[in-house]
Amino acid sequence: MNLKPIHNIRDHRNALKMIEALWNSKPGTPSGDRLEILTTLVEAFEAKRYPILPPDPIAAIRFRMEQLGLTNSDLAAYVGGTNRASEIL
């Protein structure tokens, strides 16, 4: 098995197929080493090609509040009052 850099989508797909075939490899074995190298290559390619930008802080707070079923009043208890919660949001 030749390992090479991932330059395009075809290389990426091929690397993912190889990862799937090696998935249960034991660490420290030749196949385990190949798996580790391939996952590092895929992570680097994906980080460069599909970067995930950090969320807007206020949007992240609102999203988490929605997940937990919290209201602005609930937030006020954590940040020191209703006025402060309103300033934040």
Short mmCIF file of N, CA, C and O in Angstrom, two decimals:
data_model
loop_
_atom_site.label_atom_id
_atom_site.label_comp_id
_atom_site.label_asym_id
_atom_site.label_seq_id
_atom_site.Cartn_x
_atom_site.Cartn_y
_atom_site.Cartn_z
N MET A 1 0.84 -1.17 0.00
CA MET A 1 0.00 0.00 0.00
C MET A 1 0.89 1.24 0.00
O MET A 1 1.71 1.43 0.88
N ASN A 2 0.71 2.07 -1.01
CA ASN A 2 1.46 3.32 -1.09
C ASN A 2 0.70 4.43 -0.40
O ASN A 2 -0.48 4.64 -0.69
N LEU A 3 1.36 5.14 0.47
CA LEU A 3 0.77 6.30 1.10
C LEU A 3 1.27 7.53 0.38
O LEU A 3 2.46 7.63 0.07
N LYS A 4 0.36 8.46 0.11
CA LYS A 4 0.74 9.69 -0.56
C LYS A 4 -0.15 10.82 -0.05
O LYS A 4 -1.20 10.57 0.54
N PRO A 5 0.26 12.05 -0.28
CA PRO A 5 -0.56 13.18 0.17
C PRO A 5 -1.94 13.16 -0.51
O PRO A 5 -2.10 12.60 -1.60
N ILE A 6 -2.90 13.77 0.14
CA ILE A 6 -4.25 13.87 -0.41
C ILE A 6 -4.37 15.24 -1.06
O ILE A 6 -4.29 16.27 -0.38
N HIS A 7 -4.56 15.23 -2.38
CA HIS A 7 -4.62 16.49 -3.14
C HIS A 7 -6.00 16.82 -3.65
O HIS A 7 -6.26 17.98 -3.98
N ASN A 8 -6.89 15.83 -3.76
CA ASN A 8 -8.20 16.08 -4.35
C ASN A 8 -9.23 15.13 -3.76
O ASN A 8 -8.92 14.29 -2.91
N ILE A 9 -10.47 15.27 -4.24
CA ILE A 9 -11.58 14.48 -3.70
C ILE A 9 -11.36 12.98 -3.95
O ILE A 9 -11.67 12.16 -3.09
N ARG A 10 -10.84 12.63 -5.10
CA ARG A 10 -10.60 11.21 -5.39
C ARG A 10 -9.60 10.62 -4.40
O ARG A 10 -9.81 9.54 -3.86
N ASP A 11 -8.51 11.34 -4.17
CA ASP A 11 -7.52 10.89 -3.17
C ASP A 11 -8.17 10.75 -1.80
O ASP A 11 -7.90 9.81 -1.06
N HIS A 12 -9.03 11.70 -1.46
CA HIS A 12 -9.72 11.70 -0.18
C HIS A 12 -10.60 10.46 -0.05
O HIS A 12 -10.56 9.75 0.97
N ARG A 13 -11.40 10.17 -1.08
CA ARG A 13 -12.26 8.99 -1.05
C ARG A 13 -11.45 7.71 -0.91
O ARG A 13 -11.82 6.81 -0.14
N ASN A 14 -10.36 7.63 -1.66
CA ASN A 14 -9.51 6.45 -1.58
C ASN A 14 -8.92 6.28 -0.18
O ASN A 14 -8.85 5.17 0.35
N ALA A 15 -8.50 7.38 0.41
CA ALA A 15 -7.94 7.32 1.77
C ALA A 15 -9.00 6.86 2.76
O ALA A 15 -8.72 6.05 3.66
N LEU A 16 -10.24 7.35 2.61
CA LEU A 16 -11.31 6.93 3.51
C LEU A 16 -11.60 5.43 3.36
O LEU A 16 -11.87 4.74 4.35
N LYS A 17 -11.55 4.92 2.14
CA LYS A 17 -11.75 3.49 1.92
C LYS A 17 -10.64 2.68 2.59
O LYS A 17 -10.90 1.64 3.20
N MET A 18 -9.41 3.16 2.48
CA MET A 18 -8.30 2.46 3.13
C MET A 18 -8.45 2.50 4.65
O MET A 18 -8.18 1.51 5.34
N ILE A 19 -8.89 3.64 5.17
CA ILE A 19 -9.11 3.76 6.62
C ILE A 19 -10.17 2.75 7.07
O ILE A 19 -10.00 2.07 8.08
N GLU A 20 -11.24 2.64 6.30
CA GLU A 20 -12.29 1.70 6.66
C GLU A 20 -11.76 0.27 6.69
O GLU A 20 -12.07 -0.50 7.60
N ALA A 21 -10.92 -0.07 5.73
CA ALA A 21 -10.35 -1.42 5.68
C ALA A 21 -9.40 -1.68 6.85
O ALA A 21 -9.27 -2.82 7.31
N LEU A 22 -8.76 -0.64 7.34
CA LEU A 22 -7.77 -0.78 8.42
C LEU A 22 -8.35 -0.49 9.80
O LEU A 22 -7.62 -0.51 10.80
N TRP A 23 -9.63 -0.18 9.88
CA TRP A 23 -10.24 0.38 11.08
C TRP A 23 -9.95 -0.42 12.35
O TRP A 23 -9.73 0.14 13.41
N ASN A 24 -9.96 -1.73 12.30
CA ASN A 24 -9.76 -2.54 13.51
C ASN A 24 -8.31 -2.93 13.74
O ASN A 24 -8.03 -3.84 14.53
N SER A 25 -7.38 -2.26 13.08
CA SER A 25 -5.96 -2.58 13.24
C SER A 25 -5.50 -2.24 14.65
O SER A 25 -5.93 -1.26 15.25
N LYS A 26 -4.62 -3.06 15.14
CA LYS A 26 -4.06 -2.83 16.49
C LYS A 26 -2.96 -1.78 16.43
O LYS A 26 -2.14 -1.77 15.51
N PRO A 27 -2.94 -0.86 17.41
CA PRO A 27 -1.87 0.15 17.46
C PRO A 27 -0.50 -0.52 17.55
O PRO A 27 -0.35 -1.57 18.17
N GLY A 28 0.48 0.08 16.91
CA GLY A 28 1.84 -0.43 16.97
C GLY A 28 2.16 -1.49 15.94
O GLY A 28 3.30 -1.92 15.84
N THR A 29 1.16 -1.92 15.18
CA THR A 29 1.40 -2.88 14.10
C THR A 29 1.58 -2.11 12.80
O THR A 29 1.22 -0.93 12.72
N PRO A 30 2.12 -2.74 11.77
CA PRO A 30 2.25 -2.03 10.48
C PRO A 30 0.91 -1.49 9.97
O PRO A 30 0.84 -0.35 9.50
N SER A 31 -0.15 -2.27 10.09
CA SER A 31 -1.45 -1.77 9.62
C SER A 31 -1.98 -0.68 10.55
O SER A 31 -2.63 0.27 10.10
N GLY A 32 -1.69 -0.78 11.83
CA GLY A 32 -2.07 0.28 12.77
C GLY A 32 -1.34 1.58 12.47
O GLY A 32 -1.92 2.66 12.56
N ASP A 33 -0.07 1.47 12.10
CA ASP A 33 0.70 2.65 11.73
C ASP A 33 0.14 3.29 10.45
O ASP A 33 0.03 4.50 10.35
N ARG A 34 -0.23 2.45 9.48
CA ARG A 34 -0.83 2.97 8.24
C ARG A 34 -2.13 3.71 8.55
O ARG A 34 -2.40 4.76 8.01
N LEU A 35 -2.93 3.12 9.44
CA LEU A 35 -4.18 3.76 9.84
C LEU A 35 -3.93 5.12 10.46
O LEU A 35 -4.59 6.11 10.12
N GLU A 36 -2.96 5.21 11.34
CA GLU A 36 -2.64 6.47 11.99
C GLU A 36 -2.17 7.52 10.99
O GLU A 36 -2.59 8.68 11.04
N ILE A 37 -1.34 7.12 10.05
CA ILE A 37 -0.84 8.04 9.02
C ILE A 37 -1.99 8.51 8.14
O ILE A 37 -2.13 9.70 7.85
N LEU A 38 -2.83 7.58 7.71
CA LEU A 38 -3.96 7.94 6.84
C LEU A 38 -4.92 8.90 7.54
O LEU A 38 -5.40 9.86 6.93
N THR A 39 -5.22 8.64 8.81
CA THR A 39 -6.15 9.53 9.51
C THR A 39 -5.54 10.93 9.67
O THR A 39 -6.25 11.93 9.56
N THR A 40 -4.24 11.00 9.86
CA THR A 40 -3.58 12.30 9.95
C THR A 40 -3.67 13.04 8.61
O THR A 40 -3.95 14.25 8.57
N LEU A 41 -3.45 12.32 7.52
CA LEU A 41 -3.55 12.93 6.20
C LEU A 41 -4.97 13.41 5.91
O LEU A 41 -5.17 14.51 5.39
N VAL A 42 -5.96 12.59 6.25
CA VAL A 42 -7.35 12.97 6.01
C VAL A 42 -7.73 14.19 6.87
O VAL A 42 -8.37 15.12 6.38
N GLU A 43 -7.33 14.19 8.12
CA GLU A 43 -7.63 15.34 8.99
C GLU A 43 -7.02 16.62 8.43
O GLU A 43 -7.68 17.66 8.43
N ALA A 44 -5.80 16.56 7.94
CA ALA A 44 -5.14 17.74 7.38
C ALA A 44 -5.87 18.22 6.13
O ALA A 44 -6.10 19.42 5.95
N PHE A 45 -6.23 17.30 5.26
CA PHE A 45 -6.94 17.66 4.04
C PHE A 45 -8.28 18.29 4.37
O PHE A 45 -8.65 19.33 3.81
N GLU A 46 -9.05 17.67 5.27
CA GLU A 46 -10.37 18.18 5.62
C GLU A 46 -10.29 19.53 6.32
O GLU A 46 -11.12 20.41 6.08
N ALA A 47 -9.30 19.72 7.16
CA ALA A 47 -9.14 21.01 7.85
C ALA A 47 -8.84 22.13 6.86
O ALA A 47 -9.32 23.25 7.01
N LYS A 48 -8.06 21.80 5.83
CA LYS A 48 -7.71 22.80 4.83
C LYS A 48 -8.87 23.04 3.85
O LYS A 48 -9.17 24.17 3.50
N ARG A 49 -9.51 21.97 3.43
CA ARG A 49 -10.55 22.06 2.40
C ARG A 49 -11.90 22.49 2.96
O ARG A 49 -12.67 23.19 2.30
N TYR A 50 -12.22 22.04 4.16
CA TYR A 50 -13.52 22.31 4.77
C TYR A 50 -13.35 22.88 6.18
O TYR A 50 -13.72 22.24 7.17
N PRO A 51 -12.79 24.07 6.30
CA PRO A 51 -12.56 24.61 7.65
C PRO A 51 -13.88 24.88 8.37
O PRO A 51 -14.87 25.26 7.75
N ILE A 52 -13.88 24.62 9.65
CA ILE A 52 -15.05 24.91 10.49
C ILE A 52 -14.72 26.15 11.30
O ILE A 52 -13.86 26.12 12.19
N LEU A 53 -15.40 27.21 10.97
CA LEU A 53 -15.15 28.48 11.66
C LEU A 53 -15.84 28.46 13.02
O LEU A 53 -16.88 27.82 13.19
N PRO A 54 -15.29 29.18 13.98
CA PRO A 54 -15.94 29.23 15.29
C PRO A 54 -17.28 29.96 15.17
O PRO A 54 -17.44 30.85 14.33
N PRO A 55 -18.25 29.56 16.00
CA PRO A 55 -19.57 30.22 15.92
C PRO A 55 -19.52 31.63 16.49
O PRO A 55 -18.63 31.98 17.26
N ASP A 56 -20.52 32.40 16.12
CA ASP A 56 -20.72 33.70 16.73
C ASP A 56 -21.03 33.45 18.21
O ASP A 56 -21.88 32.60 18.52
N PRO A 57 -20.36 34.14 19.14
CA PRO A 57 -20.56 33.85 20.56
C PRO A 57 -22.01 33.96 21.02
O PRO A 57 -22.49 33.11 21.78
N ILE A 58 -22.71 34.99 20.57
CA ILE A 58 -24.10 35.17 20.99
C ILE A 58 -24.97 34.06 20.42
O ILE A 58 -25.83 33.51 21.10
N ALA A 59 -24.73 33.70 19.16
CA ALA A 59 -25.49 32.61 18.55
C ALA A 59 -25.24 31.31 19.29
O ALA A 59 -26.16 30.50 19.48
N ALA A 60 -24.00 31.09 19.74
CA ALA A 60 -23.68 29.88 20.48
C ALA A 60 -24.41 29.86 21.83
O ALA A 60 -24.93 28.81 22.24
N ILE A 61 -24.47 30.99 22.50
CA ILE A 61 -25.18 31.07 23.79
C ILE A 61 -26.66 30.80 23.58
O ILE A 61 -27.28 30.01 24.29
N ARG A 62 -27.24 31.44 22.56
CA ARG A 62 -28.68 31.24 22.28
C ARG A 62 -28.96 29.78 21.92
O ARG A 62 -29.96 29.21 22.37
N PHE A 63 -28.09 29.18 21.12
CA PHE A 63 -28.27 27.79 20.72
C PHE A 63 -28.25 26.88 21.94
O PHE A 63 -29.10 26.00 22.10
N ARG A 64 -27.27 27.07 22.81
CA ARG A 64 -27.16 26.22 24.01
C ARG A 64 -28.36 26.44 24.93
O ARG A 64 -28.87 25.48 25.52
N MET A 65 -28.82 27.69 25.06
CA MET A 65 -30.00 27.96 25.88
C MET A 65 -31.22 27.22 25.31
O MET A 65 -32.00 26.63 26.06
N GLU A 66 -31.35 27.24 23.99
CA GLU A 66 -32.46 26.54 23.35
C GLU A 66 -32.37 25.03 23.60
O GLU A 66 -33.38 24.39 23.89
N GLN A 67 -31.16 24.48 23.50
CA GLN A 67 -30.97 23.05 23.75
C GLN A 67 -31.41 22.66 25.16
O GLN A 67 -31.97 21.59 25.37
N LEU A 68 -31.11 23.54 26.12
CA LEU A 68 -31.42 23.25 27.52
C LEU A 68 -32.80 23.73 27.95
O LEU A 68 -33.19 23.54 29.10
N GLY A 69 -33.52 24.40 27.02
CA GLY A 69 -34.84 24.92 27.35
C GLY A 69 -34.79 26.09 28.32
O GLY A 69 -35.69 26.27 29.12
N LEU A 70 -33.72 26.88 28.25
CA LEU A 70 -33.55 28.02 29.15
C LEU A 70 -34.10 29.29 28.52
O LEU A 70 -34.09 29.46 27.30
N THR A 71 -34.53 30.20 29.37
CA THR A 71 -35.02 31.51 28.93
C THR A 71 -34.00 32.57 29.29
O THR A 71 -33.01 32.30 29.98
N ASN A 72 -34.26 33.80 28.85
CA ASN A 72 -33.38 34.92 29.22
C ASN A 72 -33.34 35.09 30.73
O ASN A 72 -32.30 35.45 31.30
N SER A 73 -34.45 34.83 31.39
CA SER A 73 -34.49 34.94 32.86
C SER A 73 -33.57 33.90 33.50
O SER A 73 -32.93 34.19 34.52
N ASP A 74 -33.52 32.72 32.92
CA ASP A 74 -32.62 31.70 33.44
C ASP A 74 -31.17 32.14 33.30
O ASP A 74 -30.35 31.92 34.19
N LEU A 75 -30.85 32.75 32.17
CA LEU A 75 -29.49 33.25 31.96
C LEU A 75 -29.14 34.32 32.98
O LEU A 75 -28.02 34.38 33.46
N ALA A 76 -30.12 35.14 33.32
CA ALA A 76 -29.90 36.22 34.27
C ALA A 76 -29.35 35.70 35.60
O ALA A 76 -28.50 36.36 36.22
N ALA A 77 -29.78 34.54 36.01
CA ALA A 77 -29.30 33.96 37.26
C ALA A 77 -27.81 33.64 37.20
O ALA A 77 -27.12 33.67 38.22
N TYR A 78 -27.30 33.36 36.00
CA TYR A 78 -25.89 33.01 35.84
C TYR A 78 -24.98 34.23 35.65
O TYR A 78 -23.80 34.17 35.98
N VAL A 79 -25.52 35.31 35.10
CA VAL A 79 -24.67 36.44 34.75
C VAL A 79 -24.87 37.67 35.60
O VAL A 79 -24.26 38.71 35.35
N GLY A 80 -25.72 37.59 36.59
CA GLY A 80 -25.85 38.70 37.52
C GLY A 80 -27.01 39.62 37.28
O GLY A 80 -26.91 40.81 37.56
N GLY A 81 -28.09 39.15 36.76
CA GLY A 81 -29.29 39.96 36.65
C GLY A 81 -29.83 40.06 35.23
O GLY A 81 -29.16 39.76 34.25
N THR A 82 -31.09 40.52 35.18
CA THR A 82 -31.80 40.63 33.91
C THR A 82 -31.15 41.64 32.98
O THR A 82 -31.03 41.41 31.78
N ASN A 83 -30.72 42.77 33.54
CA ASN A 83 -30.08 43.80 32.70
C ASN A 83 -28.80 43.27 32.05
O ASN A 83 -28.55 43.51 30.86
N ARG A 84 -28.03 42.56 32.82
CA ARG A 84 -26.78 42.00 32.30
C ARG A 84 -27.07 40.97 31.20
O ARG A 84 -26.40 40.93 30.17
N ALA A 85 -28.07 40.12 31.42
CA ALA A 85 -28.46 39.12 30.41
C ALA A 85 -28.88 39.80 29.13
O ALA A 85 -28.51 39.37 28.03
N SER A 86 -29.64 40.90 29.26
CA SER A 86 -30.07 41.63 28.07
C SER A 86 -28.90 42.26 27.35
O SER A 86 -28.84 42.28 26.11
N GLU A 87 -27.93 42.77 28.10
CA GLU A 87 -26.72 43.35 27.48
C GLU A 87 -25.96 42.29 26.68
O GLU A 87 -25.47 42.56 25.59
N ILE A 88 -25.86 41.13 27.24
CA ILE A 88 -25.12 40.05 26.59
C ILE A 88 -25.80 39.62 25.29
O ILE A 88 -25.17 39.46 24.26
N LEU A 89 -27.13 39.45 25.39
CA LEU A 89 -27.85 38.95 24.23
C LEU A 89 -28.27 40.07 23.30
O LEU A 89 -28.56 39.86 22.16
#
